[in-house]
């Protein structure tokens, strides 16, 4: 699940987004997408703090389901903040707003899969932070968002250092919801590094700090990661017992993509419990759901889970059929050439009966890394 989350509790000396911001956004939305940025740049009517706040608020809600839309909204927020007259709110406060907008734009670029643009945006955010009011909570939020980029870039020590800096600020300022959110992100990082025991500790600390009624998405992400960590630490029965509750929360959110991810996790739990038939059926259904939504990357990873299942059950013919079926599908979709090359090499290994569990893990690891770095090439050991 995506780790982008709402804005922290940063004290402000200007009003929260209200009627003015919503009215301006509505007027802006009536124009075609290519003209919105031009309109902001040339019309002083749109040079309003409230509009920037509203754009960030809308981006925070949409980034889970519409990354392209969230990216466009944060780009507009940056444009509004850059166009604000400095004398209206003072240079320090204006720099604070610009830092927030650039950091959120950088996070949207990260989720969109453009780490270079994300890195440049965070550089801008830091330049404005240095000229801002010096609010620790704002610097902590930027550090928290930037940590996710560092994680995606496989720069784990830096990612943990930046995230721990944010966590320490949240502890000292006693902003419980921000601390809870950052601990959920910490748990996600640790799961990504295959450290489920440590992840479970961070996630359990986060639970009493979260307010489900205010931020149900962060709470659901926490619960999902707890189930994942329990399964990966050998407590698959306990993990399975929690699935029904989190499924109700996903359904409440109307989040069809993350419901698919939950079904994927259920299949993995069934696999750990030795329920191979249910696991295979679940994996195939989720894979089809990803393909129907054009999510070729996720479908490729899930196909490798199926390949591992067939390998474990000693069924090379089904694995051969799976690989022959998957390659043309992914060639016709959005996987870049490096990923296609990895899958071709995997297909050749399967055809020669040389594929093993280690190769499946290598291909899966490569796909996860190559999603964030398109220059990466597959080099099997």
Coordinates of C-alpha atoms in Angstrom, one line a residue:
X1 CA 0.0 0.0 0.0
X2 CA 1.1 3.4 -0.7
X3 CA 2.6 5.3 2.3
X4 CA 1.6 8.8 1.3
X5 CA -0.4 10.4 4.2
X6 CA -2.2 13.6 5.1
X7 CA -0.6 16.8 6.4
X8 CA 0.7 16.9 10.0
X9 CA -0.5 19.2 12.7
X10 CA 1.5 22.2 11.7
X11 CA 0.5 25.4 13.5
X12 CA -0.4 28.2 11.1
X13 CA -1.1 31.9 11.5
X14 CA -3.4 31.9 8.4
X15 CA -6.8 30.4 8.1
X16 CA -7.3 26.8 7.1
X17 CA -8.7 26.2 3.6
X18 CA -12.3 27.3 3.6
X19 CA -14.9 28.7 1.3
X20 CA -12.5 30.9 -0.6
X21 CA -10.1 28.0 -1.4
X22 CA -12.9 25.7 -2.6
X23 CA -14.5 28.5 -4.7
X24 CA -11.2 29.2 -6.4
X25 CA -10.5 25.5 -7.0
X26 CA -14.0 25.1 -8.5
X27 CA -13.4 28.0 -10.9
X28 CA -10.0 26.7 -11.8
X29 CA -11.4 23.2 -12.4
X30 CA -13.8 24.6 -15.0
X31 CA -10.8 25.3 -17.2
X32 CA -9.1 22.6 -19.3
X33 CA -6.1 21.0 -17.6
X34 CA -3.4 22.5 -19.8
X35 CA -4.8 26.0 -19.1
X36 CA -4.9 25.8 -15.3
X37 CA -1.2 26.4 -14.7
X38 CA -1.3 29.4 -17.1
X39 CA -4.3 30.8 -15.4
X40 CA -2.6 30.6 -12.0
X41 CA 0.5 32.3 -13.3
X42 CA -1.2 35.2 -14.9
X43 CA -4.3 35.9 -12.8
X44 CA -3.7 37.4 -9.3
X45 CA -7.1 36.2 -8.2
X46 CA -5.6 32.8 -7.8
X47 CA -2.7 34.0 -5.8
X48 CA -4.2 32.9 -2.5
X49 CA -2.9 30.9 0.4
X50 CA -6.3 29.3 0.8
X51 CA -6.2 27.9 -2.7
X52 CA -2.8 26.3 -2.1
X53 CA -4.1 24.7 1.1
X54 CA -7.2 23.4 -0.7
X55 CA -5.0 21.9 -3.6
X56 CA -2.8 20.1 -1.0
X57 CA -5.9 18.8 0.8
X58 CA -7.4 17.5 -2.4
X59 CA -4.1 15.9 -3.5
X60 CA -3.8 14.2 -0.1
X61 CA -7.2 12.6 -0.6
X62 CA -6.6 11.5 -4.2
X63 CA -3.0 10.2 -4.2
X64 CA -4.2 6.8 -3.0
X65 CA -6.5 6.3 -6.0
X66 CA -5.4 8.8 -8.7
X67 CA -1.6 9.4 -8.7
X68 CA -1.8 11.4 -11.9
X69 CA -4.5 13.7 -10.5
X70 CA -2.6 14.2 -7.2
X71 CA 0.6 15.1 -9.1
X72 CA -1.3 17.7 -11.1
X73 CA -2.8 19.2 -8.0
X74 CA 0.5 19.4 -6.2
X75 CA 2.0 21.0 -9.3
X76 CA -0.7 23.7 -9.1
X77 CA -0.1 24.1 -5.4
X78 CA 3.5 24.8 -6.1
X79 CA 2.6 27.4 -8.7
X80 CA 0.2 29.1 -6.3
X81 CA 2.8 29.3 -3.5
X82 CA 5.4 30.6 -5.9
X83 CA 3.0 33.3 -7.2
X84 CA 2.0 34.5 -3.7
X85 CA 3.2 38.1 -3.0
X86 CA 5.8 37.8 -0.3
X87 CA 4.6 40.9 1.5
X88 CA 1.1 39.5 2.0
X89 CA 2.1 36.9 4.7
X90 CA 5.8 37.8 5.2
X91 CA 8.8 36.1 3.7
X92 CA 9.2 33.4 6.4
X93 CA 5.6 32.1 6.3
X94 CA 5.6 32.2 2.5
X95 CA 8.8 30.1 2.5
X96 CA 7.1 27.7 4.8
X97 CA 4.2 27.3 2.5
X98 CA 6.5 26.9 -0.5
X99 CA 8.5 24.2 1.4
X100 CA 5.3 22.3 2.1
X101 CA 4.1 22.5 -1.5
X102 CA 7.4 21.4 -3.0
X103 CA 7.7 18.5 -0.5
X104 CA 4.2 17.3 -1.4
X105 CA 5.0 17.7 -5.1
X106 CA 8.2 15.6 -4.5
X107 CA 6.2 12.9 -2.8
X108 CA 3.7 12.8 -5.6
X109 CA 6.6 12.5 -8.1
X110 CA 7.9 9.6 -6.0
X111 CA 4.6 7.7 -6.0
X112 CA 4.3 8.4 -9.7
X113 CA 7.7 6.7 -10.3
X114 CA 10.0 9.6 -11.1
X115 CA 12.7 9.6 -8.4
X116 CA 14.9 12.2 -10.1
X117 CA 12.1 14.8 -10.2
X118 CA 11.2 13.9 -6.7
X119 CA 14.8 14.5 -5.5
X120 CA 14.9 17.8 -7.2
X121 CA 11.6 18.8 -5.6
X122 CA 12.8 18.0 -2.2
X123 CA 16.0 20.0 -2.9
X124 CA 13.6 23.0 -3.5
X125 CA 11.7 22.2 -0.3
X126 CA 14.9 22.3 1.7
X127 CA 16.0 25.6 0.2
X128 CA 12.7 27.2 1.4
X129 CA 12.9 25.5 4.8
X130 CA 16.2 27.3 5.4
X131 CA 14.5 30.6 4.8
X132 CA 11.3 29.8 6.7
X133 CA 10.2 30.2 10.3
X134 CA 12.1 27.1 11.5
X135 CA 9.0 25.3 12.8
X136 CA 10.3 21.8 13.9
X137 CA 7.0 20.1 12.9
X138 CA 7.3 21.3 9.3
X139 CA 10.9 20.2 9.0
X140 CA 9.8 16.8 10.5
X141 CA 7.1 16.4 7.9
X142 CA 9.5 17.1 5.0
X143 CA 12.0 14.6 6.5
X144 CA 9.2 12.0 6.8
X145 CA 8.2 12.4 3.2
X146 CA 11.8 12.4 2.0
X147 CA 12.5 9.2 3.9
X148 CA 10.1 7.4 1.7
X149 CA 12.0 8.5 -1.4
X150 CA 15.3 7.4 0.2
X151 CA 13.7 4.0 0.9
X152 CA 12.6 3.7 -2.7
X153 CA 16.1 4.5 -3.8
X154 CA 17.4 1.6 -1.6
X155 CA 19.3 4.1 0.6
X156 CA 18.0 2.5 3.8
X157 CA 20.4 4.0 6.4
X158 CA 19.6 7.5 5.2
X159 CA 15.9 6.7 5.1
X160 CA 15.8 5.5 8.6
X161 CA 17.9 8.4 9.8
X162 CA 15.5 10.9 8.3
X163 CA 12.4 9.1 9.5
X164 CA 13.9 8.8 13.0
X165 CA 14.6 12.5 13.0
X166 CA 10.9 13.1 12.3
X167 CA 9.8 10.6 14.9
X168 CA 11.9 12.3 17.6
X169 CA 10.3 15.7 16.8
X170 CA 6.9 14.2 17.0
X171 CA 7.7 12.5 20.4
X172 CA 9.0 15.8 21.8
X173 CA 6.1 17.8 20.6
X174 CA 3.6 15.1 21.6
X175 CA 1.7 15.2 18.3
X176 CA 0.2 11.8 18.7
X177 CA -1.3 11.4 15.3
X178 CA 1.8 12.4 13.5
X179 CA 3.9 10.1 15.7
X180 CA 1.5 7.2 15.0
X181 CA 1.6 7.9 11.2
X182 CA 5.4 8.0 11.2
X183 CA 5.6 4.7 13.1
X184 CA 3.4 3.1 10.5
X185 CA 5.8 4.4 7.8
X186 CA 8.6 2.9 9.9
X187 CA 6.9 -0.4 10.0
X188 CA 6.4 -0.3 6.2
X189 CA 10.1 0.4 5.8
X190 CA 11.1 -2.6 8.0
X191 CA 8.7 -4.9 6.2
X192 CA 10.2 -3.8 2.9
X193 CA 13.6 -4.7 4.3
X194 CA 12.2 -8.1 5.3
X195 CA 12.5 -7.3 9.1
X196 CA 9.0 -8.3 10.2
X197 CA 9.8 -8.7 13.9
X198 CA 11.1 -5.1 14.1
X199 CA 8.2 -3.9 12.0
X200 CA 5.7 -5.5 14.3
X201 CA 7.2 -3.6 17.3
X202 CA 6.9 -0.3 15.5
X203 CA 3.3 -1.0 14.3
X204 CA 2.1 -2.1 17.8
X205 CA 3.5 1.2 19.2
X206 CA 1.6 3.1 16.5
X207 CA -1.9 1.6 17.2
X208 CA -2.9 3.5 20.4
X209 CA -1.7 6.7 18.8
X210 CA -3.9 6.6 15.8
X211 CA -7.4 8.0 15.5
X212 CA -9.4 5.8 13.0
X213 CA -12.2 8.3 12.9
X214 CA -9.9 11.1 11.7
X215 CA -7.5 9.1 9.4
X216 CA -9.0 5.8 8.6
X217 CA -6.4 5.2 5.8
X218 CA -3.4 5.3 8.1
X219 CA -5.2 3.1 10.5
X220 CA -6.0 0.6 7.7
X221 CA -2.4 0.6 6.5
X222 CA -1.3 -0.1 10.0
X223 CA -3.7 -3.0 10.4
X224 CA -2.7 -4.4 7.0
X225 CA 1.0 -4.2 7.8
X226 CA 0.4 -5.9 11.2
X227 CA -1.4 -8.8 9.4
X228 CA 1.5 -9.0 6.9
X229 CA 4.1 -9.0 9.7
X230 CA 2.3 -11.6 11.7
X231 CA 2.2 -13.9 8.7
X232 CA 5.9 -13.4 8.0
X233 CA 6.8 -14.1 11.6
X234 CA 5.0 -17.4 11.7
X235 CA 1.7 -16.3 13.2
X236 CA -0.3 -17.0 10.1
X237 CA -3.4 -18.3 12.0
X238 CA -3.5 -15.0 14.0
X239 CA -3.0 -13.0 10.8
X240 CA -5.9 -14.9 9.1
X241 CA -8.2 -14.1 12.1
X242 CA -7.7 -10.4 11.6
X243 CA -8.5 -10.3 7.8
X244 CA -12.3 -10.0 8.1
X245 CA -12.1 -6.8 10.2
X246 CA -9.7 -5.0 7.9
X247 CA -11.7 -6.1 4.8
X248 CA -14.7 -4.3 6.2
X249 CA -12.5 -1.1 6.6
X250 CA -11.3 -1.4 3.0
X251 CA -14.9 -1.8 1.8
X252 CA -15.9 1.2 3.8
X253 CA -13.2 3.2 1.9
X254 CA -14.3 1.8 -1.4
X255 CA -10.7 1.1 -2.2
X256 CA -10.8 -1.7 -4.9
X257 CA -7.1 -1.7 -5.6
X258 CA -6.1 -2.2 -1.9
X259 CA -8.8 -4.9 -1.6
X260 CA -6.9 -6.7 -4.3
X261 CA -3.7 -6.3 -2.3
X262 CA -5.5 -7.7 0.7
X263 CA -6.7 -10.7 -1.3
X264 CA -3.1 -11.2 -2.4
X265 CA -2.0 -11.2 1.3
X266 CA -4.8 -13.7 2.1
X267 CA -3.4 -16.0 -0.6
X268 CA 0.1 -15.7 0.9
X269 CA -1.4 -16.6 4.4
X270 CA -3.1 -19.6 2.8
X271 CA 0.2 -20.6 1.3
X272 CA 1.8 -20.5 4.8
X273 CA -1.0 -22.5 6.2
X274 CA -0.5 -25.2 3.6
X275 CA -3.8 -24.4 1.8
X276 CA -2.2 -24.6 -1.7
X277 CA -5.5 -24.8 -3.7
X278 CA -7.0 -21.8 -2.0
X279 CA -3.7 -19.9 -2.4
X280 CA -3.5 -20.7 -6.1
X281 CA -7.1 -19.7 -6.7
X282 CA -6.6 -16.5 -4.8
X283 CA -3.4 -15.5 -6.6
X284 CA -5.0 -16.2 -10.0
X285 CA -8.0 -14.0 -9.2
X286 CA -5.9 -11.1 -7.9
X287 CA -3.6 -11.4 -11.0
X288 CA -6.6 -11.1 -13.3
X289 CA -7.8 -8.1 -11.3
X290 CA -4.5 -6.4 -11.7
X291 CA -4.4 -7.1 -15.5
X292 CA -7.9 -5.8 -15.9
X293 CA -6.8 -2.5 -14.3
X294 CA -3.6 -2.3 -16.5
X295 CA -1.4 -2.9 -13.4
X296 CA 1.2 -4.9 -15.2
X297 CA 4.0 -4.5 -12.6
X298 CA 1.8 -5.9 -9.8
X299 CA 0.6 -8.7 -12.1
X300 CA 4.2 -9.6 -12.9
X301 CA 5.2 -9.9 -9.2
X302 CA 2.1 -12.0 -8.5
X303 CA 2.9 -14.3 -11.4
X304 CA 6.2 -14.9 -9.8
X305 CA 4.4 -15.9 -6.6
X306 CA 2.4 -18.4 -8.7
X307 CA 5.7 -19.7 -10.3
X308 CA 7.1 -20.2 -6.8
X309 CA 4.0 -22.1 -5.8
X310 CA 4.3 -24.4 -8.9
X311 CA 8.0 -24.9 -8.2
X312 CA 7.3 -25.9 -4.6
X313 CA 4.6 -28.3 -5.6
X314 CA 6.9 -29.9 -8.3
X315 CA 4.7 -28.9 -11.2
X316 CA 7.0 -27.7 -14.0
X317 CA 4.4 -28.0 -16.8
X318 CA 2.0 -25.5 -15.1
X319 CA 5.0 -23.2 -14.4
X320 CA 5.9 -23.4 -18.1
X321 CA 2.4 -22.6 -19.1
X322 CA 2.3 -19.6 -16.7
X323 CA 5.5 -18.1 -18.1
X324 CA 4.4 -18.6 -21.7
X325 CA 1.1 -16.9 -20.9
X326 CA 2.6 -14.0 -18.9
X327 CA 5.3 -12.7 -21.3
X328 CA 3.2 -11.5 -24.2
X329 CA 0.7 -9.9 -21.8
X330 CA 3.5 -7.8 -20.1
X331 CA 5.1 -6.9 -23.5
X332 CA 1.8 -5.4 -24.5
X333 CA 1.5 -3.4 -21.3
X334 CA 3.5 -0.9 -19.3
X335 CA 6.6 -2.8 -18.2
X336 CA 9.8 -1.2 -19.4
X337 CA 12.4 -3.1 -21.4
X338 CA 14.6 -4.0 -18.4
X339 CA 11.7 -5.8 -16.8
X340 CA 10.8 -7.6 -20.0
X341 CA 14.4 -8.8 -20.4
X342 CA 14.3 -10.2 -16.9
X343 CA 11.1 -12.1 -17.7
X344 CA 12.5 -13.4 -21.0
X345 CA 15.6 -14.7 -19.1
X346 CA 13.3 -16.3 -16.5
X347 CA 11.2 -17.9 -19.3
X348 CA 14.4 -19.4 -20.8
X349 CA 15.5 -20.8 -17.4
X350 CA 12.0 -22.4 -17.0
X351 CA 12.2 -23.9 -20.5
X352 CA 15.6 -25.4 -19.7
X353 CA 14.4 -26.7 -16.3
X354 CA 17.0 -24.5 -14.6
X355 CA 14.6 -22.2 -12.7
X356 CA 14.7 -22.5 -8.9
X357 CA 13.4 -20.6 -5.9
X358 CA 16.6 -18.5 -5.8
X359 CA 16.0 -17.3 -9.4
X360 CA 12.3 -16.5 -8.6
X361 CA 13.5 -14.4 -5.6
X362 CA 16.1 -12.6 -7.8
X363 CA 13.6 -11.7 -10.5
X364 CA 11.0 -10.5 -7.9
X365 CA 13.7 -8.4 -6.1
X366 CA 14.8 -6.9 -9.4
X367 CA 11.2 -6.0 -10.4
X368 CA 10.7 -4.2 -7.1
X369 CA 13.9 -2.2 -7.5
X370 CA 13.5 -1.5 -11.3
X371 CA 10.1 0.1 -10.7
X372 CA 11.8 3.0 -9.1
X373 CA 15.0 3.0 -11.2
X374 CA 14.4 2.4 -14.9
X375 CA 18.2 2.4 -15.6
X376 CA 18.6 -0.8 -13.5
X377 CA 19.6 -3.9 -15.5
X378 CA 18.8 -7.5 -14.5
X379 CA 22.0 -9.4 -13.6
X380 CA 21.2 -12.9 -12.3
X381 CA 23.8 -14.5 -10.1

